CSV table of C-alpha atoms in Angstrom, one decimal:
chain,number,residue,atom,x,y,z
A,1350,MET,CA,-43.0,10.9,4.6
A,1351,GLU,CA,-43.4,14.3,5.7
A,1352,ARG,CA,-41.0,13.8,8.7
A,1353,GLU,CA,-38.3,12.3,6.8
A,1354,ARG,CA,-38.5,15.2,4.2
A,1355,SER,CA,-38.0,17.6,7.4
A,1356,ARG,CA,-34.9,15.3,8.7
A,1357,ALA,CA,-33.3,15.8,5.2
A,1358,LEU,CA,-33.7,19.2,5.0
A,1359,GLN,CA,-32.8,20.1,8.6
A,1360,GLY,CA,-29.4,17.6,7.9
A,1361,THR,CA,-28.9,19.9,4.6
A,1362,ARG,CA,-29.3,23.1,6.4
A,1363,PHE,CA,-26.9,21.9,9.1
A,1364,ALA,CA,-24.0,20.7,6.6
A,1365,VAL,CA,-24.1,24.5,4.8
A,1366,ALA,CA,-24.3,26.0,7.8
A,1367,VAL,CA,-20.7,24.3,9.0
A,1368,ASP,CA,-19.6,24.6,5.4
A,1369,ARG,CA,-20.0,28.5,5.6
A,1370,ARG,CA,-17.3,28.2,8.4
A,1371,LEU,CA,-15.4,25.2,7.8
A,1372,PRO,CA,-14.5,24.2,4.0
A,1373,VAL,CA,-16.1,20.7,4.7
A,1374,LEU,CA,-17.5,19.8,1.7
A,1375,ASP,CA,-14.9,20.9,-0.8
A,1376,GLY,CA,-12.0,20.2,1.2
A,1377,GLY,CA,-13.7,16.4,2.2
A,1378,GLY,CA,-14.3,15.9,-1.6
A,1379,ARG,CA,-10.6,16.9,-2.7
A,1380,LEU,CA,-9.3,14.6,0.3
A,1381,LEU,CA,-11.6,11.7,-0.5
A,1382,ARG,CA,-10.4,12.4,-4.4
A,1383,LYS,CA,-7.1,12.1,-3.4
A,1384,ALA,CA,-4.5,9.8,-5.5
A,1385,PHE,CA,-2.2,7.5,-3.6
A,1386,PRO,CA,0.5,5.5,-4.6
A,1387,HIS,CA,0.3,1.4,-4.8
A,1388,HIS,CA,4.0,0.6,-4.3
A,1389,TRP,CA,5.0,-1.1,-1.6
A,1390,SER,CA,8.0,1.5,-0.8
A,1391,PHE,CA,5.8,4.5,-0.2
A,1392,LEU,CA,4.1,2.4,2.6
A,1393,LEU,CA,7.7,3.3,4.5
A,1394,GLY,CA,6.7,6.7,5.7
A,1395,GLU,CA,2.9,5.3,7.4
A,1396,LEU,CA,5.0,2.7,9.4
A,1397,ALA,CA,6.8,5.4,10.5
A,1398,LEU,CA,3.8,7.4,11.4
A,1399,TYR,CA,2.0,4.6,13.0
A,1400,SER,CA,5.0,3.7,15.0
A,1401,LEU,CA,4.9,6.8,16.3
A,1402,VAL,CA,1.2,6.5,17.4
A,1403,VAL,CA,1.9,3.7,18.9
A,1404,LEU,CA,4.6,5.6,20.8
A,1405,VAL,CA,2.3,8.1,21.9
A,1406,LEU,CA,-0.3,5.8,23.5
A,1407,THR,CA,2.3,3.5,25.4
A,1408,GLY,CA,4.0,6.7,26.6
A,1409,VAL,CA,1.2,8.4,28.0
A,1410,TRP,CA,0.5,5.1,29.9
A,1411,LEU,CA,3.9,5.3,31.3
A,1412,THR,CA,3.9,8.8,32.3
A,1413,LEU,CA,1.2,7.6,34.9
A,1414,PHE,CA,3.6,5.6,36.7
A,1415,PHE,CA,6.9,7.0,36.2
A,1416,HIS,CA,8.4,9.2,39.0
A,1417,PRO,CA,11.4,11.4,37.1
A,1418,GLU,CA,13.2,12.0,40.3
A,1419,MET,CA,17.1,11.4,41.1
A,1420,THR,CA,15.9,11.2,45.0
A,1421,GLU,CA,17.7,8.1,46.8
A,1422,VAL,CA,15.6,5.6,48.0
A,1423,ARG,CA,15.6,2.5,49.1
A,1424,TYR,CA,13.8,-0.6,46.5
A,1425,GLU,CA,11.0,-3.0,48.4
A,1426,GLY,CA,9.7,-4.2,45.4
A,1427,ARG,CA,8.9,-7.7,44.0
A,1428,TYR,CA,12.4,-8.3,42.5
A,1429,VAL,CA,14.4,-10.0,45.3
A,1430,PRO,CA,17.6,-9.6,43.8
A,1431,LEU,CA,17.5,-5.6,44.3
A,1432,ARG,CA,15.6,-5.5,47.7
A,1433,GLY,CA,17.2,-3.0,50.2
A,1434,VAL,CA,19.5,-1.7,47.4
A,1435,ARG,CA,19.4,2.3,47.5
A,1436,MET,CA,18.7,3.7,44.0
A,1437,SER,CA,17.2,6.8,42.4
A,1438,ALA,CA,13.4,7.3,42.5
A,1439,ALA,CA,13.4,6.8,38.6
A,1440,PHE,CA,15.0,3.5,38.6
A,1441,ASP,CA,12.5,2.3,41.5
A,1442,SER,CA,9.5,3.4,39.6
A,1443,THR,CA,11.1,1.6,36.5
A,1444,LEU,CA,11.1,-1.8,38.6
A,1445,ARG,CA,7.4,-1.1,40.1
A,1446,ILE,CA,6.3,-0.5,36.2
A,1447,SER,CA,7.9,-3.6,35.4
A,1448,PHE,CA,7.0,-6.0,38.3
A,1449,ASP,CA,4.1,-4.4,40.5
A,1450,VAL,CA,1.9,-2.6,37.5
A,1451,ARG,CA,-0.3,-5.0,35.7
A,1452,GLY,CA,0.9,-4.7,32.0
A,1453,GLY,CA,3.3,-2.6,32.7
A,1454,LEU,CA,6.5,-4.5,31.7
A,1455,LEU,CA,4.3,-5.4,28.4
A,1456,MET,CA,3.5,-1.6,28.0
A,1457,ARG,CA,7.4,-0.6,28.7
A,1458,GLN,CA,8.5,-3.0,25.9
A,1459,VAL,CA,6.4,-2.3,23.3
A,1460,HIS,CA,7.4,1.6,23.6
A,1461,HIS,CA,10.8,0.6,23.6
A,1462,TRP,CA,10.3,-1.8,20.2
A,1463,ALA,CA,8.0,1.1,18.7
A,1464,ALA,CA,10.7,3.5,19.2
A,1465,LEU,CA,13.2,1.1,17.5
A,1466,VAL,CA,11.0,0.9,14.5
A,1467,PHE,CA,10.2,4.5,14.4
A,1468,VAL,CA,13.4,5.5,13.7
A,1469,ALA,CA,14.3,2.6,11.6
A,1470,ALA,CA,11.2,3.3,9.5
A,1471,ILE,CA,12.3,7.0,9.1
A,1472,GLY,CA,15.9,6.2,8.0
A,1473,VAL,CA,14.7,3.4,5.7
A,1474,HIS,CA,12.2,5.9,4.2
A,1475,LEU,CA,14.9,8.9,3.6
A,1476,LEU,CA,16.7,6.0,1.7
A,1477,ARG,CA,13.9,5.4,-0.6
A,1478,ILE,CA,13.6,9.2,-0.7
A,1479,PHE,CA,17.7,9.6,-1.5
A,1480,PHE,CA,17.7,7.1,-4.0
A,1481,THR,CA,14.5,7.7,-6.4
A,1482,GLY,CA,15.3,11.4,-6.1
A,1483,ALA,CA,11.8,12.5,-4.7
A,1484,PHE,CA,13.8,15.1,-2.7
A,1485,ARG,CA,13.9,17.3,-5.7
A,1486,ARG,CA,12.1,20.3,-6.8
A,1487,PRO,CA,9.6,21.2,-5.2
A,1488,ARG,CA,10.0,18.9,-2.6
A,1489,GLU,CA,13.3,20.1,-1.3
A,1490,LEU,CA,11.8,21.5,1.9
A,1491,ASN,CA,10.0,18.0,2.8
A,1492,TRP,CA,13.3,16.4,2.7
A,1493,VAL,CA,14.4,19.0,5.1
A,1494,ILE,CA,11.7,18.4,7.5
A,1495,GLY,CA,12.5,14.4,7.2
A,1496,LEU,CA,15.4,15.0,8.1
A,1497,THR,CA,15.2,16.8,11.1
A,1498,LEU,CA,12.5,14.4,12.0
A,1499,PHE,CA,15.1,11.7,12.0
A,1500,VAL,CA,17.2,14.2,14.1
A,1501,LEU,CA,14.7,14.7,16.5
A,1502,ALA,CA,14.0,11.1,16.8
A,1503,LEU,CA,17.4,10.4,17.7
A,1504,ALA,CA,17.1,13.1,20.5
A,1505,GLU,CA,13.9,11.8,21.6
A,1506,GLY,CA,15.3,7.9,21.8
A,1507,PHE,CA,18.4,9.3,23.4
A,1508,ALA,CA,16.5,11.0,26.2
A,1509,GLY,CA,14.0,7.8,26.9
A,1510,TYR,CA,16.7,5.6,26.7
A,1511,SER,CA,18.2,7.5,29.5
A,1512,LEU,CA,15.1,7.8,31.7
A,1513,PRO,CA,15.5,4.8,33.9
A,1514,ASP,CA,18.9,6.0,35.3
A,1515,ASP,CA,20.0,1.6,35.2
A,1516,LEU,CA,23.8,1.0,34.9
A,1517,LEU,CA,23.7,1.0,31.2
A,1518,SER,CA,21.8,4.1,30.6
A,1519,GLY,CA,24.2,5.8,33.1
A,1520,THR,CA,27.0,4.9,31.2
A,1521,GLY,CA,25.5,6.4,28.2
A,1522,MET,CA,25.0,9.7,29.8
A,1523,ARG,CA,28.5,9.4,31.4
A,1524,ILE,CA,29.8,9.2,27.5
A,1525,ALA,CA,27.3,12.3,26.6
A,1526,GLN,CA,29.1,14.3,29.6
A,1527,GLY,CA,32.0,13.5,28.0
A,1528,ILE,CA,31.0,14.5,24.7
A,1529,MET,CA,30.1,18.0,26.3
A,1530,LEU,CA,33.3,18.6,27.9
A,1531,SER,CA,35.3,18.1,24.4
A,1532,ILE,CA,33.6,21.3,23.0
A,1533,PRO,CA,36.2,24.0,23.3
A,1534,VAL,CA,36.4,26.6,26.0
A,1535,VAL,CA,32.6,26.2,26.8
A,1536,GLY,CA,32.2,22.7,27.4
A,1537,THR,CA,32.1,22.6,30.8
A,1538,TYR,CA,29.5,25.6,30.8
A,1539,VAL,CA,27.5,22.8,28.8
A,1540,SER,CA,27.7,20.3,31.1
A,1541,MET,CA,27.2,22.3,34.2
A,1542,PHE,CA,24.1,23.8,32.3
A,1543,ALA,CA,22.9,20.3,31.3
A,1544,PHE,CA,23.4,18.5,34.8
A,1545,GLY,CA,22.5,21.1,37.1
A,1546,ALA,CA,26.0,20.5,39.0
A,1547,GLU,CA,28.9,18.3,38.8
A,1548,PHE,CA,28.0,15.2,37.2
A,1549,PRO,CA,25.8,13.3,37.8
A,1550,GLY,CA,24.1,15.9,39.3
A,1551,GLU,CA,20.6,15.6,40.8
A,1552,ASP,CA,18.3,17.3,37.6
A,1553,ILE,CA,19.4,15.1,34.6
A,1554,ILE,CA,16.4,13.1,35.0
A,1555,THR,CA,13.7,15.6,35.3
A,1556,ARG,CA,15.1,17.7,32.3
A,1557,LEU,CA,15.2,14.8,29.8
A,1558,TYR,CA,12.0,13.7,31.2
A,1559,ALA,CA,10.5,17.3,30.2
A,1560,LEU,CA,12.3,16.9,26.8
A,1561,HIS,CA,11.0,13.5,26.5
A,1562,VAL,CA,7.3,14.0,27.5
A,1563,LEU,CA,6.6,17.5,26.1
A,1564,LEU,CA,9.3,19.5,24.2
A,1565,LEU,CA,10.6,16.9,21.5
A,1566,PRO,CA,7.0,14.8,20.8
A,1567,GLY,CA,5.6,18.6,20.5
A,1568,ALA,CA,8.4,19.6,18.0
A,1569,LEU,CA,7.7,15.7,16.4
A,1570,ILE,CA,4.1,15.9,15.9
A,1571,ALA,CA,4.3,19.5,14.4
A,1572,LEU,CA,6.8,18.4,11.9
A,1573,VAL,CA,4.9,15.7,11.1
A,1574,THR,CA,2.0,17.4,10.6
A,1575,VAL,CA,3.5,20.2,8.1
A,1576,HIS,CA,5.1,17.1,6.3
A,1577,LEU,CA,2.0,15.7,5.8
A,1578,ILE,CA,0.3,18.9,4.7
A,1579,LEU,CA,3.0,19.2,2.1
A,1580,VAL,CA,2.5,15.6,1.3
A,1581,PHE,CA,-1.2,16.5,0.2
A,1582,ARG,CA,-0.3,19.7,-1.8
A,1583,LEU,CA,2.6,18.9,-3.6
A,1584,LYS,CA,1.0,15.0,-4.4
A,1585,HIS,CA,3.3,11.8,-4.1
A,1586,THR,CA,6.3,11.0,-6.9
A,1587,GLN,CA,5.5,8.0,-8.9
A,1588,TRP,CA,7.4,5.5,-10.8
A,1589,ARG,CA,7.5,6.1,-14.6
A,1590,GLY,CA,5.0,4.0,-16.8
A,1591,PRO,CA,2.2,4.0,-19.2
A,1592,GLY,CA,-0.2,6.8,-18.3
A,1593,ARG,CA,2.4,8.3,-15.7
A,1594,SER,CA,3.9,11.6,-16.7
A,1595,GLN,CA,5.1,15.0,-14.8
A,1596,ARG,CA,1.7,16.2,-15.2
A,1597,ASN,CA,-0.4,13.8,-13.3
A,1598,ALA,CA,-0.8,11.8,-10.4
A,1599,VAL,CA,-1.6,8.2,-10.7
A,1600,GLY,CA,-3.2,5.9,-8.0
A,1601,LYS,CA,-5.8,4.8,-5.8
A,1602,PRO,CA,-8.6,7.0,-4.4
A,1603,PHE,CA,-8.2,8.0,-0.7
A,1604,PHE,CA,-11.5,6.5,0.2
A,1605,PRO,CA,-12.4,3.7,0.1
A,1606,GLN,CA,-9.0,1.6,-1.1
A,1607,PHE,CA,-6.3,3.5,0.2
A,1608,THR,CA,-8.3,3.7,3.7
A,1609,THR,CA,-8.7,-0.1,4.2
A,1610,THR,CA,-5.2,0.0,3.1
A,1611,THR,CA,-3.7,2.1,5.5
A,1612,THR,CA,-5.9,0.8,8.2
A,1613,GLY,CA,-4.8,-2.6,7.5
A,1614,LEU,CA,-1.2,-1.6,8.5
A,1615,PHE,CA,-1.9,0.2,11.2
A,1616,LEU,CA,-3.5,-2.9,12.7
A,1617,MET,CA,-0.6,-4.7,11.7
A,1618,VAL,CA,2.2,-2.3,13.1
A,1619,PHE,CA,0.5,-2.3,16.1
A,1620,GLY,CA,-0.2,-6.1,16.6
A,1621,VAL,CA,3.3,-6.7,15.9
A,1622,LEU,CA,4.6,-4.4,18.3
A,1623,THR,CA,2.6,-6.2,20.8
A,1624,LEU,CA,4.0,-9.4,19.9
A,1625,LEU,CA,7.7,-7.9,20.0
A,1626,GLY,CA,6.3,-6.8,23.3
A,1627,GLY,CA,5.6,-9.8,25.0
A,1628,LEU,CA,7.7,-12.2,23.4
A,1629,ALA,CA,11.1,-10.5,22.7
A,1630,GLN,CA,12.7,-9.3,25.9
A,1631,ILE,CA,14.3,-5.7,25.5
A,1632,ASN,CA,16.2,-3.5,27.6
A,1633,PRO,CA,16.0,-5.3,31.1
A,1634,VAL,CA,17.3,-2.8,33.5
A,1635,TRP,CA,17.2,-4.8,36.5
A,1636,ASN,CA,20.1,-7.0,35.3
A,1637,TYR,CA,21.8,-3.8,35.2
A,1638,GLY,CA,21.1,-2.6,38.5
A,1639,PRO,CA,21.1,1.4,39.8
A,1640,TYR,CA,23.5,3.5,38.0
A,1641,ARG,CA,26.8,4.4,39.9
A,1642,PRO,CA,29.2,6.5,38.8
A,1643,ASP,CA,32.2,4.0,39.9
A,1644,GLN,CA,30.8,1.3,37.9
A,1645,VAL,CA,30.5,0.4,34.2
A,1646,SER,CA,28.5,-2.5,33.1
A,1647,THR,CA,29.7,-5.4,30.9
A,1648,GLY,CA,29.2,-5.3,27.0
A,1649,ALA,CA,27.5,-2.1,27.5
A,1650,GLN,CA,26.1,-1.0,23.9
A,1651,PRO,CA,23.7,1.7,23.1
A,1652,ASP,CA,20.7,1.4,20.9
A,1653,TRP,CA,21.3,0.7,17.2
A,1654,TYR,CA,20.4,4.4,16.3
A,1655,VAL,CA,23.6,5.9,18.2
A,1656,GLY,CA,25.7,2.8,17.8
A,1657,PHE,CA,27.7,4.8,14.8
A,1658,LEU,CA,28.5,7.3,17.4
A,1659,GLU,CA,29.8,4.9,19.6
A,1660,GLY,CA,32.0,3.4,17.4
A,1661,ALA,CA,33.4,6.4,15.8
A,1662,LEU,CA,34.5,6.7,19.5
A,1663,ARG,CA,36.2,3.6,19.9
A,1664,LEU,CA,38.0,4.0,16.5
A,1665,VAL,CA,39.4,7.5,16.6
A,1666,PRO,CA,42.7,7.0,18.4
A,1667,PRO,CA,44.2,9.2,21.5
A,1668,TRP,CA,44.7,12.5,20.0
A,1669,GLU,CA,45.0,15.6,22.5
A,1670,THR,CA,46.4,18.8,22.4
A,1671,ASN,CA,47.4,21.3,25.2
A,1672,LEU,CA,47.0,24.7,24.1
A,1673,ALA,CA,47.2,27.8,26.2
A,1674,GLY,CA,46.3,25.7,29.1
A,1675,HIS,CA,43.3,24.2,27.9
A,1676,THR,CA,43.2,20.4,26.3
A,1677,LEU,CA,41.5,19.9,23.1
A,1678,MET,CA,40.1,16.4,23.1
A,1679,TRP,CA,40.4,15.7,19.4
A,1680,ASN,CA,39.4,11.8,20.1
A,1681,VAL,CA,36.0,12.7,21.5
A,1682,LEU,CA,35.5,16.2,19.5
A,1683,LEU,CA,35.8,14.8,16.2
A,1684,PRO,CA,34.1,11.5,16.2
A,1685,ALA,CA,31.2,12.9,18.5
A,1686,VAL,CA,30.6,16.6,17.5
A,1687,VAL,CA,32.6,17.4,14.4
A,1688,LEU,CA,31.6,13.9,12.3
A,1689,PRO,CA,27.9,14.0,12.7
A,1690,GLY,CA,27.4,17.6,12.4
A,1691,LEU,CA,29.0,17.5,8.9
A,1692,LEU,CA,27.2,14.4,7.8
A,1693,PHE,CA,24.1,15.8,8.3
A,1694,LEU,CA,25.1,19.2,7.1
A,1695,VAL,CA,25.8,16.9,4.0
A,1696,LEU,CA,22.4,15.6,4.0
A,1697,TYR,CA,21.0,18.7,4.4
A,1698,LEU,CA,22.7,20.3,1.4
A,1699,TYR,CA,22.7,17.1,-1.2
A,1700,PRO,CA,19.3,18.2,-2.6
A,1701,PHE,CA,20.4,21.9,-3.5
A,1702,VAL,CA,23.9,20.9,-4.5
A,1703,GLU,CA,23.1,17.6,-6.9
A,1704,GLN,CA,20.0,20.2,-8.7
A,1705,ARG,CA,22.7,23.2,-9.2
A,1706,LEU,CA,25.0,20.5,-10.6
A,1707,THR,CA,22.6,18.7,-13.0
A,1708,GLY,CA,20.8,21.4,-13.8
A,1709,GLU,CA,17.4,20.1,-12.6
A,1710,GLY,CA,16.4,22.9,-10.4
A,1711,GLN,CA,14.7,24.6,-13.0
A,1712,ARG,CA,11.8,22.7,-13.5
A,1713,GLU,CA,9.7,20.4,-11.2
A,1714,GLN,CA,10.3,16.6,-11.2
A,1715,HIS,CA,7.3,14.4,-10.3
A,1716,LEU,CA,8.6,10.9,-11.7
A,1717,CYS,CA,11.1,8.9,-9.7
A,1718,ASP,CA,14.3,7.7,-10.8
A,1719,ARG,CA,15.8,3.9,-10.7
A,1720,PRO,CA,19.0,3.9,-9.0
A,1721,ARG,CA,20.7,2.6,-11.4
A,1722,GLU,CA,19.9,5.4,-13.5
A,1723,ARG,CA,22.0,7.8,-11.3
A,1724,PRO,CA,25.3,5.7,-10.5
A,1725,VAL,CA,26.7,8.7,-8.6
A,1726,ARG,CA,23.6,9.6,-6.6
A,1727,THR,CA,23.6,5.5,-5.8
A,1728,GLY,CA,27.3,5.2,-5.4
A,1729,LEU,CA,27.8,7.8,-2.6
A,1730,GLY,CA,24.4,6.5,-1.1
A,1731,VAL,CA,25.9,3.1,-0.5
A,1732,ALA,CA,28.9,4.4,0.4
A,1733,GLY,CA,27.4,6.3,2.9
A,1734,ILE,CA,25.8,2.8,4.2
A,1735,THR,CA,29.3,1.3,3.9
A,1736,PHE,CA,30.7,4.0,6.3
A,1737,TYR,CA,28.1,4.0,8.8
A,1738,GLY,CA,28.0,0.2,9.1
A,1739,VAL,CA,31.4,0.2,10.0
A,1740,LEU,CA,31.0,2.6,12.5
A,1741,LEU,CA,28.3,0.6,14.0
A,1742,LEU,CA,30.4,-2.4,14.1
A,1743,ALA,CA,32.9,-0.5,15.4
A,1744,GLY,CA,30.7,0.1,18.2
A,1745,GLY,CA,30.4,-3.6,19.6
A,1746,ASN,CA,34.1,-4.4,18.9
A,1747,ASP,CA,34.5,-5.3,22.3
A,1748,VAL,CA,31.6,-8.2,22.2
A,1749,VAL,CA,32.6,-9.2,18.4
A,1750,ALA,CA,36.2,-9.8,19.4
A,1751,LEU,CA,34.7,-11.6,22.4
A,1752,THR,CA,32.7,-13.7,20.2
A,1753,PHE,CA,35.0,-14.7,17.9
A,1754,ARG,CA,38.4,-15.0,20.0
A,1755,ILE,CA,40.0,-12.0,18.1
A,1756,SER,CA,42.4,-9.5,19.1
A,1757,VAL,CA,40.0,-6.5,20.0
A,1758,ASN,CA,43.3,-4.0,18.9
A,1759,THR,CA,43.4,-5.8,15.7
A,1760,LEU,CA,39.9,-5.3,15.2
A,1761,THR,CA,40.0,-1.9,15.8
A,1762,SER,CA,43.0,-1.4,13.3
A,1763,VAL,CA,41.1,-3.4,10.5
A,1764,LEU,CA,38.0,-1.4,11.0
A,1765,ARG,CA,40.1,1.8,10.8
A,1766,VAL,CA,41.1,0.6,7.9
A,1767,ALA,CA,37.6,-0.3,6.4
A,1768,LEU,CA,36.4,3.2,7.2
A,1769,ILE,CA,38.4,5.0,5.0
A,1770,VAL,CA,38.6,1.8,2.2
A,1771,GLY,CA,35.5,0.6,2.6
A,1772,PRO,CA,32.9,3.5,1.3
A,1773,VAL,CA,35.2,4.4,-1.6
A,1774,VAL,CA,35.5,0.6,-3.3
A,1775,ALA,CA,31.6,0.8,-2.6
A,1776,PHE,CA,31.4,3.6,-4.5
A,1777,MET,CA,33.2,2.3,-7.2
A,1778,LEU,CA,31.5,-1.0,-7.4
A,1779,THR,CA,27.9,0.2,-7.3
A,1780,ARG,CA,28.6,2.9,-10.0
A,1781,ARG,CA,30.0,0.0,-12.2
A,1782,LEU,CA,27.1,-2.3,-11.5
A,1783,CYS,CA,24.8,0.7,-12.2
A,1784,HIS,CA,26.7,1.1,-15.8
A,1785,ALA,CA,26.5,-2.9,-16.2
A,1786,LEU,CA,22.5,-2.7,-15.7
A,1787,MET,CA,22.3,-0.3,-18.1
A,1788,ALA,CA,24.1,-1.6,-20.6
A,1789,ALA,CA,22.4,-5.0,-20.0
A,1790,GLU,CA,19.1,-2.7,-20.7
A,1791,ARG,CA,20.4,-1.0,-23.9
A,1792,GLU,CA,21.2,-4.7,-25.6
A,1793,GLN,CA,17.6,-6.1,-24.7
A,1794,LEU,CA,16.1,-2.5,-26.2
A,1795,ARG,CA,18.4,-3.0,-29.3
A,1796,GLU,CA,18.2,-7.0,-29.4
A,1797,GLY,CA,15.2,-7.9,-27.8
A,1798,VAL,CA,14.7,-10.6,-25.3
A,1799,GLU,CA,15.4,-14.5,-26.1
A,1800,SER,CA,12.0,-16.2,-27.3
A,1801,GLY,CA,13.6,-19.7,-25.9
A,1802,GLU,CA,13.8,-20.9,-29.7
A,1803,VAL,CA,16.8,-22.3,-31.0
A,1804,ARG,CA,17.7,-22.5,-34.8
A,1805,GLN,CA,20.4,-23.7,-36.8
A,1806,THR,CA,22.3,-21.5,-39.1
A,1807,VAL,CA,23.2,-22.1,-42.6
A,1808,GLU,CA,26.9,-22.5,-41.2
A,1809,GLY,CA,25.3,-25.6,-39.1
A,1810,GLY,CA,25.6,-23.7,-35.7
A,1811,TYR,CA,22.8,-22.8,-33.9
A,1812,ALA,CA,21.7,-19.3,-32.4
A,1813,SER,CA,18.8,-18.2,-30.2
A,1814,ASP,CA,15.7,-16.3,-31.6
A,1815,HIS,CA,14.8,-12.8,-30.0
A,1816,ARG,CA,11.4,-11.2,-29.8
A,1817,PRO,CA,11.2,-7.3,-29.4
A,1818,LEU,CA,11.1,-6.0,-25.8
A,1819,ARG,CA,7.7,-4.5,-24.8
A,1820,THR,CA,8.0,-1.5,-23.4
A,1821,ASP,CA,4.7,-1.1,-22.2
A,1822,ARG,CA,4.8,-3.7,-19.6
A,1823,PRO,CA,5.5,-3.2,-15.8
A,1824,GLY,CA,9.3,-3.5,-15.2
A,1825,ALA,CA,10.4,-2.8,-18.6
A,1826,PRO,CA,13.9,-0.8,-19.2
A,1827,LEU,CA,12.9,2.8,-19.9
A,1828,THR,CA,16.1,3.9,-20.8
A,1829,PRO,CA,16.7,4.3,-24.7
A,1830,PRO,CA,20.0,3.3,-26.7
A,1831,GLY,CA,22.4,6.0,-26.9
A,1832,ARG,CA,21.6,7.7,-23.6
A,1833,ARG,CA,24.4,8.7,-21.1
A,1834,THR,CA,23.8,6.9,-17.7
A,1835,GLY,CA,22.9,9.0,-14.9
A,1836,THR,CA,20.4,11.0,-17.6
A,1837,PRO,CA,16.8,10.5,-16.5
A,1838,ALA,CA,15.0,8.6,-19.4
A,1839,PRO,CA,11.8,10.4,-20.7
A,1840,GLU,CA,8.5,10.1,-19.6
A,1841,HIS,CA,6.2,8.1,-21.3
A,1842,ARG,CA,3.3,9.8,-22.9
A,1843,GLY,CA,-0.1,8.1,-21.8
A,1844,PRO,CA,-3.6,8.7,-20.8
A,1845,THR,CA,-3.8,11.5,-18.1
A,1846,ARG,CA,-5.6,10.0,-15.0
A,1847,ARG,CA,-5.4,12.5,-12.6
A,1848,THR,CA,-4.4,16.2,-12.8
A,1849,ARG,CA,-2.2,17.8,-10.5
């Protein structure tokens, strides 16, 4: 008995000593009590986080066997069709990882699939934030950080995609060099700085390797950490409903409910990525062979996240201007430099512009909008998705034309028209649909919902009975009659479960 008391006293002393130096007890208590949302759409950010974890784990393993050098060697590995072929040490080590290292091909493919899921999860998470208005005050900085994470993920993916130095990735590097050269005045200097010499040089793989395994991952992990700190500090947004207001955060506590859910999600992500890596082939570099500047692989297509740049390059006509002895390549500069710059500039500024126009920047917004309540914002989002979709389709216009046996020139002309007309039509249809959905909800609030009972009128006709709509049930329309579409509905008063 005395021994147990002594151990308990020692444990208490140790906890007090640690808490005096670190905010363990107070901080841990706040963390355990933090409320997390129930809705599935809030798990998209966690999906990106756990894909990043898989990326880091598999990437660390791959660095033990990859040689980021462009020194020319003769391949003598197990893949017979390429034996005796001269190639870079980077491509040689990639083949050895795939065929000679036990589990190497699985790790390569899991890493590649995780990269695709990581970028896709960030993109879909940003769309959820955009369509629900979760970027408004006080979360503008988190929107900027999330968008920067997306840009860094694109750069990280392109750098990793280029490291094997195969014919497909080398074609992408040649396109990247053309984009650098299109920059007026300083283009040649940028190209020489990146490649260290005339293309392809001997330094680009080494420099990309440093970016891919050190600088970009460090920036990603640092921004993810800041992003999570802001999420904990500002609390999550939530859908309107009974018991939810601008002054509370309703959800399940961090421990044990959320911990159990998020652990299960991590295991599912890890398992699905492992299954994809083992069963679904991706990036078979041995089919392309080593990179040679005088060759281009047939049907060369980049990963989907940079496919829109490829499509933009294919759609712009061959416009060039000779000015004071310099050639301005508008057909490369506009789609590959100006267009992405404007696109991301608009995305960075959108939260501030919208709040300025709507006057919502004066107070904090903690409740999510339903997309139908903001027809202009929703229309702009759908128009942007349509614009991106047309560019992505144009990035594979040669493959599409060959598959469906149509003229590639005709398809390109159609896509040029669709790139201009498609977003406009998408915006108008989406806005009209939002107005129609809101009108239907107002009618339900005014007349109720059909009860399923039919009665005969005095005149001898038949009419269906209606019952009042329950606005306290989940999913019930929340916008009262007479309110202008696009104005957020008033919050519901209810019991406050967790204070901010």
